[in-house]
Coordinates of C-alpha atoms in Angstrom, one line a residue:
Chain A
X200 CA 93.2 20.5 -38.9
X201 CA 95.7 23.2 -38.6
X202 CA 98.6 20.8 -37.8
X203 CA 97.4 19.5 -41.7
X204 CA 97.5 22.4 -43.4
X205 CA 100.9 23.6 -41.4
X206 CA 102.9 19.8 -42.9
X207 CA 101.5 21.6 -46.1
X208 CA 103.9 24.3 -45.5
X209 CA 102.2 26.8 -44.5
X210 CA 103.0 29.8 -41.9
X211 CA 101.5 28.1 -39.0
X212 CA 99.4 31.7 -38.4
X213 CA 97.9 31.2 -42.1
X214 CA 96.7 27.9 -41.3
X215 CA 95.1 28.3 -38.3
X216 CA 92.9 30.9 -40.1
X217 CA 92.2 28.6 -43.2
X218 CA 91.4 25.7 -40.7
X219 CA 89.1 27.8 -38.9
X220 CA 87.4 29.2 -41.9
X221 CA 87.4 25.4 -43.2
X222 CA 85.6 24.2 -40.2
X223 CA 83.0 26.9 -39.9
X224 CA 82.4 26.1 -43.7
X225 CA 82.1 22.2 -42.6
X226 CA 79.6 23.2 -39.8
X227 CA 77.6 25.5 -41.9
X228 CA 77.3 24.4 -44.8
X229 CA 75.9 20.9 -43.7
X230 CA 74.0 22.4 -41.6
X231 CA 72.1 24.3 -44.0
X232 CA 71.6 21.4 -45.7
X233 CA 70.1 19.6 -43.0
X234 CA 67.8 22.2 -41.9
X235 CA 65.9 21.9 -45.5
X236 CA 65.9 18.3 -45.0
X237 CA 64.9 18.4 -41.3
X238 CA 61.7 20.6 -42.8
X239 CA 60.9 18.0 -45.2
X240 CA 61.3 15.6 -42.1
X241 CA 59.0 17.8 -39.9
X242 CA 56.2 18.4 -42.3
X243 CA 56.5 14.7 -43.1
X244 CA 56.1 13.7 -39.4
X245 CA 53.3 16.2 -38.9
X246 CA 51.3 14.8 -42.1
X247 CA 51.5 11.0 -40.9
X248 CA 50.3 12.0 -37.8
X249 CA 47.1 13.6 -39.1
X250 CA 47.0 10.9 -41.9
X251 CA 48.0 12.8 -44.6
X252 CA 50.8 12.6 -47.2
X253 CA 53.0 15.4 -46.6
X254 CA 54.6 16.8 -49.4
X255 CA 55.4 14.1 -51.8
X256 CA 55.4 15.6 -55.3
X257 CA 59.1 17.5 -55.8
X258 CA 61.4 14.8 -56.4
X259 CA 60.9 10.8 -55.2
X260 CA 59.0 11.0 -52.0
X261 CA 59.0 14.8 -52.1
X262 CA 62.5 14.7 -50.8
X263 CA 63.5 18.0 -53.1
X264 CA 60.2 20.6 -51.5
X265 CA 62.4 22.2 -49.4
X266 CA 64.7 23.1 -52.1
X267 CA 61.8 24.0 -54.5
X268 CA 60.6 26.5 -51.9
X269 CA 63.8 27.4 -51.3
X270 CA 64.0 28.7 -54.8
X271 CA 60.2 29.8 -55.0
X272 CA 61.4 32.1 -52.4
X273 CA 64.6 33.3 -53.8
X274 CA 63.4 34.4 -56.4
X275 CA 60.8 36.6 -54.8
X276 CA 60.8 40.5 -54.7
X277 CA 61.9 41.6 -51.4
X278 CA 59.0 43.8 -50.2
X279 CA 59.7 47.0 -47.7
X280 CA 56.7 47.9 -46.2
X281 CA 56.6 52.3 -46.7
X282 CA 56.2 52.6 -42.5
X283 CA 59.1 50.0 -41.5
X284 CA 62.2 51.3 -40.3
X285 CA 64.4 50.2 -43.8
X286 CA 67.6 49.3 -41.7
X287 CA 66.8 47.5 -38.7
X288 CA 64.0 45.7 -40.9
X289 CA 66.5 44.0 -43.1
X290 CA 68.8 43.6 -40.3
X291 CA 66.7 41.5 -38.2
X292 CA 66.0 38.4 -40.3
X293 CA 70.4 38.4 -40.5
X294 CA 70.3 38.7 -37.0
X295 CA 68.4 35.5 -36.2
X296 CA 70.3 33.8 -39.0
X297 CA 73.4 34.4 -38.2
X298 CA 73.1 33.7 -34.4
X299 CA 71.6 30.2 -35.0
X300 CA 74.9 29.9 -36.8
X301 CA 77.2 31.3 -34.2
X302 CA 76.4 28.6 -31.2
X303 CA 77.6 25.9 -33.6
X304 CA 81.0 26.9 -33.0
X305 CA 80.8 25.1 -29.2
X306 CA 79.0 21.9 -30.0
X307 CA 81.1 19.0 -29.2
X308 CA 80.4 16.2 -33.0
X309 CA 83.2 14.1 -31.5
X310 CA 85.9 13.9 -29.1
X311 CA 87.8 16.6 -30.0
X312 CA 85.6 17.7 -33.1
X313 CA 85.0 21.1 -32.1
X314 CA 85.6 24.3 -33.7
X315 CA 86.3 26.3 -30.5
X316 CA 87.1 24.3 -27.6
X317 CA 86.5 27.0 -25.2
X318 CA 86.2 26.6 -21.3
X319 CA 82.9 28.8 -20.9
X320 CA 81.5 26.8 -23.7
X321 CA 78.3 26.7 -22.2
X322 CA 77.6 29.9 -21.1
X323 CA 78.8 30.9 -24.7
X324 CA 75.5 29.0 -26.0
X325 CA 73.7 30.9 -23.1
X326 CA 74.8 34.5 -24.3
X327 CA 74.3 33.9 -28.3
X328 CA 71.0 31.7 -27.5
X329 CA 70.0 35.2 -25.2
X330 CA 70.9 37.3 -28.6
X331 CA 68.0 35.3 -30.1
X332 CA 65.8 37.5 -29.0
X333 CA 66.4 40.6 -30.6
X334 CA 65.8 39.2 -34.7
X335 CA 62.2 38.5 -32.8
X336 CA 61.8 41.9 -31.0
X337 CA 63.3 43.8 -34.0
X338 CA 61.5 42.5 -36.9
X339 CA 58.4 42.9 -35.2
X340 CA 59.3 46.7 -34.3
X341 CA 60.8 47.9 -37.5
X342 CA 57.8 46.3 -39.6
X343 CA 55.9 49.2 -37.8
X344 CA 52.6 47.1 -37.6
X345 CA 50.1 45.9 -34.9
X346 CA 50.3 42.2 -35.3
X347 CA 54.2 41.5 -35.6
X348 CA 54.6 44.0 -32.5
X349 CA 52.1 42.3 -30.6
X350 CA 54.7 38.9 -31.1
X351 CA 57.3 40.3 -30.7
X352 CA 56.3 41.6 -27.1
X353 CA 55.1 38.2 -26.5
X354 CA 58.6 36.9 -28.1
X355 CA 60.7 38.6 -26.0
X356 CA 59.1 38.2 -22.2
X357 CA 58.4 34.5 -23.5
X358 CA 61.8 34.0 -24.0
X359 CA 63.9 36.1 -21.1
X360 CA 61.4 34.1 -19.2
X361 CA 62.4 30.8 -20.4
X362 CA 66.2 31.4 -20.1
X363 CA 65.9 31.8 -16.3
X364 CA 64.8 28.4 -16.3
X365 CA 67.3 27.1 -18.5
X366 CA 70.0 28.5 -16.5
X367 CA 69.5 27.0 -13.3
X368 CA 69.2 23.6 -15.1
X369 CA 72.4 24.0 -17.3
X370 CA 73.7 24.8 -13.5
X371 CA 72.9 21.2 -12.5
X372 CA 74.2 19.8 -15.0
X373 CA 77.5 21.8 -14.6
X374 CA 77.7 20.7 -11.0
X375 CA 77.8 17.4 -11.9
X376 CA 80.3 17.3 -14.7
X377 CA 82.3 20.1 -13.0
X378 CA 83.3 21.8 -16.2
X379 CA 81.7 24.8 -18.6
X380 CA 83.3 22.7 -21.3
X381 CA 81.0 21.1 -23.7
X382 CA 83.5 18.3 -24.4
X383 CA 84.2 17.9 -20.7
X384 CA 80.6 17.6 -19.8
X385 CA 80.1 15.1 -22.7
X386 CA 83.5 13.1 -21.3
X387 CA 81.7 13.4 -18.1
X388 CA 78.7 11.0 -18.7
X389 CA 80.7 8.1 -19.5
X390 CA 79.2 5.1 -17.5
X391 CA 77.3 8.2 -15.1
X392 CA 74.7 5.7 -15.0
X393 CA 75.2 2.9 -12.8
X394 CA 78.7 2.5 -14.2
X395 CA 77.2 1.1 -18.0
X396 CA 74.5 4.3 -19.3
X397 CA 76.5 7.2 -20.7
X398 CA 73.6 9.9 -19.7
X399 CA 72.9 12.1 -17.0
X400 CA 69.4 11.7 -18.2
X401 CA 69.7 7.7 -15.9
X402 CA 70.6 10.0 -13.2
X403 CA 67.5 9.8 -10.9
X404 CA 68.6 13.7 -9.8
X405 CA 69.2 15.2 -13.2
X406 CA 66.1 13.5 -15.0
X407 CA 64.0 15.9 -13.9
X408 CA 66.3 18.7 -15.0
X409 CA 65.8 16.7 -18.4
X410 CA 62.5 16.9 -19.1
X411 CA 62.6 20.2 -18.0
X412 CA 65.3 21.3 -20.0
X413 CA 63.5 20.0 -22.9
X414 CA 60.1 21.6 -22.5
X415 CA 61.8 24.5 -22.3
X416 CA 63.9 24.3 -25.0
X417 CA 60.7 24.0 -26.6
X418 CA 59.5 27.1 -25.2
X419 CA 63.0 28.6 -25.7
X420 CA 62.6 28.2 -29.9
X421 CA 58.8 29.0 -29.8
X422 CA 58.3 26.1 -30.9
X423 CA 54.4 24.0 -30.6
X424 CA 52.6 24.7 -27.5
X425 CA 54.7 27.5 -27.1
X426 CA 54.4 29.4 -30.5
X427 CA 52.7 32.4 -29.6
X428 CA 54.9 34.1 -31.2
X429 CA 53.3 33.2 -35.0
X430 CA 50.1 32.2 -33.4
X431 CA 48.3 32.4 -37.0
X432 CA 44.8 32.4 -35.3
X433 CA 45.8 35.5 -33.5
X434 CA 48.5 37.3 -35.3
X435 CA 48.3 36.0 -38.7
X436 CA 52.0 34.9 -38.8
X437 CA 53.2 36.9 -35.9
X438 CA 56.6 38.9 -36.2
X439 CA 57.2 37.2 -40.1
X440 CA 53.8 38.8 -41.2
X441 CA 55.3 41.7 -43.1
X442 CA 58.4 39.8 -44.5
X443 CA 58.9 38.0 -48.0
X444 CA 61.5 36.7 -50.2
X445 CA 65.1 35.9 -48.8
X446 CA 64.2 38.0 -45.9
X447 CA 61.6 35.3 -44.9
X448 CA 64.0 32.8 -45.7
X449 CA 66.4 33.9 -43.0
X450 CA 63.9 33.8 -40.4
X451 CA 62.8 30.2 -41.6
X452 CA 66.7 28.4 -41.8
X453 CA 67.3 30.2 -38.5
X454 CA 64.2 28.9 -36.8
X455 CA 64.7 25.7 -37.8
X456 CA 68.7 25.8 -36.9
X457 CA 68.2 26.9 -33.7
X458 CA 65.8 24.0 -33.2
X459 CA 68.1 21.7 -34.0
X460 CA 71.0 23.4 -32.2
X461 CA 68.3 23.0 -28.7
X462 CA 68.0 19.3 -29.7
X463 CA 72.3 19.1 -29.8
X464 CA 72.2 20.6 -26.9
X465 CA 69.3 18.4 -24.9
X466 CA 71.9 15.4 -26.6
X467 CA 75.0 16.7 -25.7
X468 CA 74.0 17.8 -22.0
X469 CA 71.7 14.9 -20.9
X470 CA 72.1 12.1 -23.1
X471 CA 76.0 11.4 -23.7
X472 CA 76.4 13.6 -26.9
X473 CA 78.7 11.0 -29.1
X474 CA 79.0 8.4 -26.6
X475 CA 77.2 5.5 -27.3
X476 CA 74.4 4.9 -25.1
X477 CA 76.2 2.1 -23.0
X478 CA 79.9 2.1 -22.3
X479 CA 80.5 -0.7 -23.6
X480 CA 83.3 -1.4 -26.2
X481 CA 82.4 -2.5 -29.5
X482 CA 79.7 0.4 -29.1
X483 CA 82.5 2.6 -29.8
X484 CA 83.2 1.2 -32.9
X485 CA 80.8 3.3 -34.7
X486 CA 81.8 7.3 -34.9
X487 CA 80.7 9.7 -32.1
X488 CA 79.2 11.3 -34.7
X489 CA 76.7 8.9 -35.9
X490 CA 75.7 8.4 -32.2
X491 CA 75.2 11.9 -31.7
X492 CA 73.2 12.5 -35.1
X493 CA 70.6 9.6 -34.0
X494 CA 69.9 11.1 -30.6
X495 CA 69.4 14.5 -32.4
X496 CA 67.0 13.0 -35.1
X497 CA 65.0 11.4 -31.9
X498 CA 64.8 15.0 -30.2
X499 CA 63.4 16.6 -33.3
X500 CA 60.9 13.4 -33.9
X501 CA 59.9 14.4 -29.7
X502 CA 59.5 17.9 -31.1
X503 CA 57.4 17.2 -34.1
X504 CA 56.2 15.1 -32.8
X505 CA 54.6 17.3 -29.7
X506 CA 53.9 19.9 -32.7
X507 CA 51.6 18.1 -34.3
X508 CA 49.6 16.7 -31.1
X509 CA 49.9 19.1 -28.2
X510 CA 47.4 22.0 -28.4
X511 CA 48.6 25.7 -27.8
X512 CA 49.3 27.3 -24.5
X513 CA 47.4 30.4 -23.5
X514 CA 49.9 33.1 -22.9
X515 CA 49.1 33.2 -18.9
X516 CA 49.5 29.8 -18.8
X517 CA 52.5 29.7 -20.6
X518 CA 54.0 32.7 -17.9
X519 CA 53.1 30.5 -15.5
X520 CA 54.4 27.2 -16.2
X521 CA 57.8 29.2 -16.8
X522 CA 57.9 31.5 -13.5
X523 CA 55.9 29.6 -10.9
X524 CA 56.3 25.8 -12.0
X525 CA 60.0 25.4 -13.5
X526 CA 61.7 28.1 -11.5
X527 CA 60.8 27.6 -8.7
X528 CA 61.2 23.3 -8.8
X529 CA 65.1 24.6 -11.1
X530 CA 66.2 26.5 -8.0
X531 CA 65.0 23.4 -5.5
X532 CA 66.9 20.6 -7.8
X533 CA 69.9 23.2 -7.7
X534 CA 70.1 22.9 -3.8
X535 CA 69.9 19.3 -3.9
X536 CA 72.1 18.5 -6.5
X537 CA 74.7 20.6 -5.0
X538 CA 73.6 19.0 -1.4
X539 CA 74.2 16.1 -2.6
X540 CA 77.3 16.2 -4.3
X541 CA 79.2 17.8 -0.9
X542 CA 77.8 14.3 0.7
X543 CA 79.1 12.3 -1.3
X544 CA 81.7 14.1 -3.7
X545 CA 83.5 17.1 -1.9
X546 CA 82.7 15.2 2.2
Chain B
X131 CA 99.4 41.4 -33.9
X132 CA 95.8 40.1 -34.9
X133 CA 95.2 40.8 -31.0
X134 CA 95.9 44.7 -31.5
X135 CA 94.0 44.5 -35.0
X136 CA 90.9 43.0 -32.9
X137 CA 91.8 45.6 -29.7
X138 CA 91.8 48.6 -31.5
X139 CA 88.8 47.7 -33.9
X140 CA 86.7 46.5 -30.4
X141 CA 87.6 49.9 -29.0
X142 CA 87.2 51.8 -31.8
X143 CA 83.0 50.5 -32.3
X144 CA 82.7 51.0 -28.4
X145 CA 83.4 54.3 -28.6
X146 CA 81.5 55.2 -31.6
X147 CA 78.3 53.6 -30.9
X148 CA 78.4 55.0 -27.5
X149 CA 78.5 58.0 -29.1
X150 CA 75.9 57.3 -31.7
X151 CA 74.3 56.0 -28.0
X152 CA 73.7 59.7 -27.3
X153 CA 73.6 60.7 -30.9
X154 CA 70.8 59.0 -32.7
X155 CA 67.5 60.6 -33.1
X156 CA 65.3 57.2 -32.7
X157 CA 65.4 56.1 -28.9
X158 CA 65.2 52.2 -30.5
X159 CA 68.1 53.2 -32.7
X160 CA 69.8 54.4 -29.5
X161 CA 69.3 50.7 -27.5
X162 CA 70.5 48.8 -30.8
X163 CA 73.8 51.0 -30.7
X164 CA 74.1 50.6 -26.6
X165 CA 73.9 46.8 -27.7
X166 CA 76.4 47.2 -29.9
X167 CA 78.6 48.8 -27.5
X168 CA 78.3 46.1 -24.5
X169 CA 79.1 43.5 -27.2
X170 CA 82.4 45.2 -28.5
X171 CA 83.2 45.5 -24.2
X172 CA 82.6 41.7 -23.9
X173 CA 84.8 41.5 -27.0
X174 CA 87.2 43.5 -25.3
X175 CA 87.1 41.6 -22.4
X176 CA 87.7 38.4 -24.1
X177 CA 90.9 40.2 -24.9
X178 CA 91.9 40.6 -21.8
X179 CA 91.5 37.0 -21.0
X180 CA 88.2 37.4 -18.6
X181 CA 85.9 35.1 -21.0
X182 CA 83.7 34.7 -18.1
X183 CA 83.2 38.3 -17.6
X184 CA 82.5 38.6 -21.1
X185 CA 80.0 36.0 -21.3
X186 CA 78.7 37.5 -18.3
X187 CA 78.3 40.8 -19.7
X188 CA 76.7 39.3 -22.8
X189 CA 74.2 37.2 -21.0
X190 CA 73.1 39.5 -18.4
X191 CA 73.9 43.1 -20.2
X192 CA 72.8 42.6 -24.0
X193 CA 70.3 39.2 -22.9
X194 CA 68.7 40.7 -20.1
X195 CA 68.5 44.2 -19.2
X196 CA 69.0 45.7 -23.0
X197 CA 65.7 43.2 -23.8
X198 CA 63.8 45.2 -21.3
X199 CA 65.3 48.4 -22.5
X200 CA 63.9 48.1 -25.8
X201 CA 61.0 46.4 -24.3
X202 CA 60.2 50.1 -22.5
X203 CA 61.5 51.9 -25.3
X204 CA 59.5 50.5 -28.0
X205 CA 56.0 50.9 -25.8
X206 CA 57.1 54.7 -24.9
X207 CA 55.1 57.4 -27.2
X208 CA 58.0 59.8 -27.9
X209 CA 57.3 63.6 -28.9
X210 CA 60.9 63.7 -30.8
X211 CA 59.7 68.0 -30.7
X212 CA 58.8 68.2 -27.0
X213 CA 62.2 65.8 -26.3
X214 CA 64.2 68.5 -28.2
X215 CA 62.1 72.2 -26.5
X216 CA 64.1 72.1 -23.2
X217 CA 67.8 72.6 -24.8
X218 CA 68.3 76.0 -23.3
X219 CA 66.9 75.0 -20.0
X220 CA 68.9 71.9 -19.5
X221 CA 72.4 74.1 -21.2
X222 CA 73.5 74.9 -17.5
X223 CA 73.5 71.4 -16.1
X224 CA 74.2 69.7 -18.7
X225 CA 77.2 72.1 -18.8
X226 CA 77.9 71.5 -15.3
X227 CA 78.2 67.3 -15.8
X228 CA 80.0 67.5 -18.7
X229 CA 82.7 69.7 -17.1
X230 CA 82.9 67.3 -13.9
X231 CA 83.6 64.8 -16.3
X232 CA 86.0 66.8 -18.5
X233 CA 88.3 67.3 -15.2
X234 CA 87.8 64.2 -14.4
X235 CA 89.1 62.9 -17.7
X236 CA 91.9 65.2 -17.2
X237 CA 93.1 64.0 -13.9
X238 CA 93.0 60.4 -14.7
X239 CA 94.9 61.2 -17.7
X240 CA 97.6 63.1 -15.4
X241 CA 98.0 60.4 -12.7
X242 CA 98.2 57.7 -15.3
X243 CA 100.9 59.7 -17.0
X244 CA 102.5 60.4 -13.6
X245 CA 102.8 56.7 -13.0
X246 CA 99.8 55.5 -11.2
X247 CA 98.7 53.6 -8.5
X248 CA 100.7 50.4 -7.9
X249 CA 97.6 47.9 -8.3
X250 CA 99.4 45.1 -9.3
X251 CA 101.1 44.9 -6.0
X252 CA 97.3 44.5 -4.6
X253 CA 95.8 42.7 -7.0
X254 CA 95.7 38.5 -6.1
X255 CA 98.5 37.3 -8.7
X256 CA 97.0 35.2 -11.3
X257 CA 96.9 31.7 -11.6
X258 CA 98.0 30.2 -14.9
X259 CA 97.4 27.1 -14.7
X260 CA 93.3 27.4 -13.5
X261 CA 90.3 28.7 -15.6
X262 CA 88.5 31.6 -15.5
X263 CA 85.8 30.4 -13.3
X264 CA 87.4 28.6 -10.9
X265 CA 89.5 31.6 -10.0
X266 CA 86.7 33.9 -9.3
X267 CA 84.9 31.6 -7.7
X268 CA 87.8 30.6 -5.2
X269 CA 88.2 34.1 -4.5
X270 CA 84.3 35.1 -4.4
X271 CA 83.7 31.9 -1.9
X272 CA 86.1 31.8 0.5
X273 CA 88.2 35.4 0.7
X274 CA 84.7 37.3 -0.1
X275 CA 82.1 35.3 0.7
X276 CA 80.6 38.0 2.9
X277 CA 81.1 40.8 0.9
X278 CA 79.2 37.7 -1.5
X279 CA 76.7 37.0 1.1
X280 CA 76.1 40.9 1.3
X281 CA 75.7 41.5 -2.4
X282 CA 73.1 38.8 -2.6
X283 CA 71.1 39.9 0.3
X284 CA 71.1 43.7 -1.2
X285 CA 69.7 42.6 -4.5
X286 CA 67.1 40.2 -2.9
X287 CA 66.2 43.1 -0.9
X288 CA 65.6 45.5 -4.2
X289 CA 64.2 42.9 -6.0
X290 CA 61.5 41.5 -2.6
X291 CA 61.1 45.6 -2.8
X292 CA 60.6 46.0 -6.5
X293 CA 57.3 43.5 -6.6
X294 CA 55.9 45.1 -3.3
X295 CA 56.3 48.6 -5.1
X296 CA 54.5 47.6 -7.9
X297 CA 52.3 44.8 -6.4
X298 CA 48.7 45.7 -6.0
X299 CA 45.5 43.0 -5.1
X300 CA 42.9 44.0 -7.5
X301 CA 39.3 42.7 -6.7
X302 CA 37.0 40.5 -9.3
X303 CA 39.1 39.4 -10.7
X304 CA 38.9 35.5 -11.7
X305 CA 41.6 33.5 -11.9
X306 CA 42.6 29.7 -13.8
X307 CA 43.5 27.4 -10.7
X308 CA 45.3 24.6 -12.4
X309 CA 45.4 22.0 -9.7
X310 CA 41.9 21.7 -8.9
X311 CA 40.7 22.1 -13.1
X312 CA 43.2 18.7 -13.2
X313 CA 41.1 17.2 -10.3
X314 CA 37.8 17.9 -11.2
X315 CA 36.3 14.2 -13.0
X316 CA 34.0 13.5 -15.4
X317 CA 31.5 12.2 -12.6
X318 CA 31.6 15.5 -10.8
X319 CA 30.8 17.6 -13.9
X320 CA 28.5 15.7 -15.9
X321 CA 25.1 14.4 -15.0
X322 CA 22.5 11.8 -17.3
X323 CA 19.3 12.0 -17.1
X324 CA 16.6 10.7 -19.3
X325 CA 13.6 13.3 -18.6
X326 CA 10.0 12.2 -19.9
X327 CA 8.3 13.8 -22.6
X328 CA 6.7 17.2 -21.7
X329 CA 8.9 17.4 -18.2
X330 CA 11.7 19.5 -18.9
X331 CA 14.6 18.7 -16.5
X332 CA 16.0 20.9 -13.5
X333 CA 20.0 22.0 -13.5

């Protein structure tokens, strides 16, 4: 983009900066967008499953509720409880927001279409998806009240917890493409299955790493059976219990981008990103784009679809499963991935 | 000269929120700013072209240890009046580090200015041409690997000595055992039977 703006004669310095600020706008902006949409899709995929309608008045088929709450909530008074901690209260909700924004800049939407093509790209999402964290801990502390604390304890060992996990399967998959690079690691999985499937997911070694990597990403965005964290039979809405208004709002795009970023990112890492699914040529035809789209729409129909049947984890057993079940079998997969990449690759 | 803009702004918040580190009244105020401060290093560190460092520092500094930090922090009970009674007890040491560190200051300052140590001469040149990561880990896997080796086996010794520190068996207490709940079968749980009128049943 900035070779564009610089045949528009501009100082080459000048357009790298409006290309950058044009491509953060073309990653955000849409991305907003789909997150309302991808809540009218969730609530829609939850009601069918229980046999019910789902929202269905605002607009035809309901398709305009998200945008009705949207501006239901806007247009709310901001409430401050008297005992929170004023600044960190209001800076937690931007916090989540604007994190769930910042690991965008890394994902790959086509060969080439990134916005910072970075070699430590994936440790990059590691650090910002580790920031996280802290809207959770400090919304729950600052609202200086029993039930959001109580979440936001659970939030935070929940979550340190989880990313343990989820970096000794990002490892694997590293091994194998031999790159940090999210585009590399994408360009990696061309015919990785028997010479046709474009996934490490065909990979008999890394398909366990898969389904790992996607229970945890479940766990990872406190998502159903791992929301604890806004348990409502427990802690009434958990850390969001004292928030309203545009405050709430944050919390609610960021929840929801950060659950789409985690299904990118089980479609970028495992399951070819934009490649087709076979490596085949007129498969190519259609735009990385669209490719990489439809395998995110599946992950989020996989996540609403565990929402709405899988009951809640206790939090003991939720511990467990992270520490002494996907650790523990992480750490294992690492040695024999790397085992078996010096026997065949590096022998 | 956007890299000096972005130097001296990363250096500048480093500095003051390490000082607002020491400064702030609320010990949860004083984490946020210590965040603050390892996030404006990694920035600086980005500067100096060591982006894994400084996704290192971010992930395990700011993602890990600053978590449990405030974790402790925010559980801790603090008497802000009983934190602040010892002042004239504390003067004379606190006096003491802060004048090691003053000298200290002052001599790195001097042998900078008289020219310094040649470390470029030690250093292992760098490699243009090769990412971050690939030079460490040359150098951390074949000219260090035991110093490596070493490192590794220290920290698995603190940590196998952390959890028998703070390990302790307590009796009574009942515990879910997964693997066998998943075994146990309908047969082997349920019983029918069809008692007659009047006879009760035995369990």
């Amino acid at each position: 983009m900035t070779e564009t703006f610089i045949s528009w004669g501009m100082d080459p310095n000048w357009a790298w900066g409006v290309a950058t600020i044009c491509g953060i706008l073309l990653i955000a902006l849409p991305l907003m967008l789909s997150v309302a949409m991808i809540i009218y899709a969730d609530r829609k995929i939850w009601a069918a499953i229980a046999l019910r309608r789902g929202p269905n008045v605002v607009g035809p088929f309901g398709l305009l509720q998200s945008f009705a709450d949207g501006l239901k909530v806007f247009l709310q008074e901001t409430i401050i409880p008297t005992g929170a901690n004023r600044g960190l209260f209001l800076i937690a909700p931007i916090i989540t927001f604007t994190v769930a924004l910042m690991a965008w800049a890394v994902i790959p939407f086509n060969s080439g279409a990134v916005l910072a093509d970075i070699n430590v790209g994936l440790l990059y999402i590691l650090a910002i998806s580790s920031l996280g964290v802290y809207g959770v801990i400090l919304s729950g502390w600052a609202s200086n009240s029993k039930y959001p604390f109580f979440s936001a304890m659970r939030a935070s060992a929940q979550m340190i917890s989880y990313e343990v996990s989820i970096g000794f399967i990002l490892i694997g998959v590293v091994l194998f493409a031999d790159s940090f690079n999210m585009n590399e690691i994408v360009k990696a999985q061309q015919g990785h299955g028997l010479g046709i499937v474009n996934a490490f997911g065909f990979n008999l070694l890394l398909f366990p790493l898969a389904v790992m990597f996607l229970i945890s990403s479940l766990a990872e965005t406190a998502r159903a059976p791992f929301d604890l964290t806004e348990a409502e039979s427990e802690l009434v809405a958990g850390y969001q219990t004292e928030y309203s208004s545009m405050s709430f709002a944050l919390f609610w795009l960021g929840e929801y981008a950060n659950v789409l970023l985690m299904c990118t990112l089980n479609a970028v890492l495992f399951w070819g990103g934009w490649l087709p699914p076979i490596d085949w040529a007129p498969l190519y035809a259609v735009p990385g784009i669209i490719w990489l789209f439809a395998k995110i729409l599946f992950f989020f129909f996989v996540f609403s679809w565990v929402k709405a049947t899988v009951p809640r984890y206790r939090y003991d057993q939720l511990m467990r499963l992270g520490w002494k079940v996907f650790l523990p079998i992480s750490l294992l997969w690492i040695f024999l991935i790397s085992g078996y990449l010096m026997l065949t690759r590096y022998s | 000269m956007i890299q000096l803009f972005a130097f001296y702004l990363f250096a500048t918040i480093v500095i003051a929120s390490a000082a607002m580190v020491i400064f702030a009244r609320n010990p949860v105020h004083s984490v946020m700013w210590l965040i603050l401060a390892f996030f404006n290093a990694a920035g600086l560190m980005l500067l100096a072209g060591a982006e894994f460092i400084a996704m290192l520092l971010v992930i395990v500094y700011v993602g890990a240890v600053a978590v449990l930090f405030l974790f402790v922090v925010m559980m801790l009970d603090i008497d802000f009046a009983e934190l602040r009674a010892g002042f004239v007890r504390y003067l004379p040491l606190g006096a003491l580090v802060a004048i090691i560190l003053a000298a200290e200051l002052v001599f790195a300052v001097g042998a900078w200015s008289a020219g310094g140590v040649d470390l470029a001469a030690r250093a292992a040149p760098v490699v243009s041409d090769k990412s971050n990561i690939q030079q460490i880990g040359e150098l951390l896997y074949t000219r260090y690997i035991f110093l490596f080796e070493a490192a590794g086996i220290v920290l698995l010794v603190a940590m196998i000595g952390a959890i028998v520190l703070t390990h302790r068996k307590r009796g009574g207490v009942r515990t879910q055992n997964i693997s066998k709940q998943n075994q146990r079968r309908p047969q082997d749980a349920t019983r029918l039977v069809d008692p007659g009128v009047g006879q009760g049943m035995e369990l």
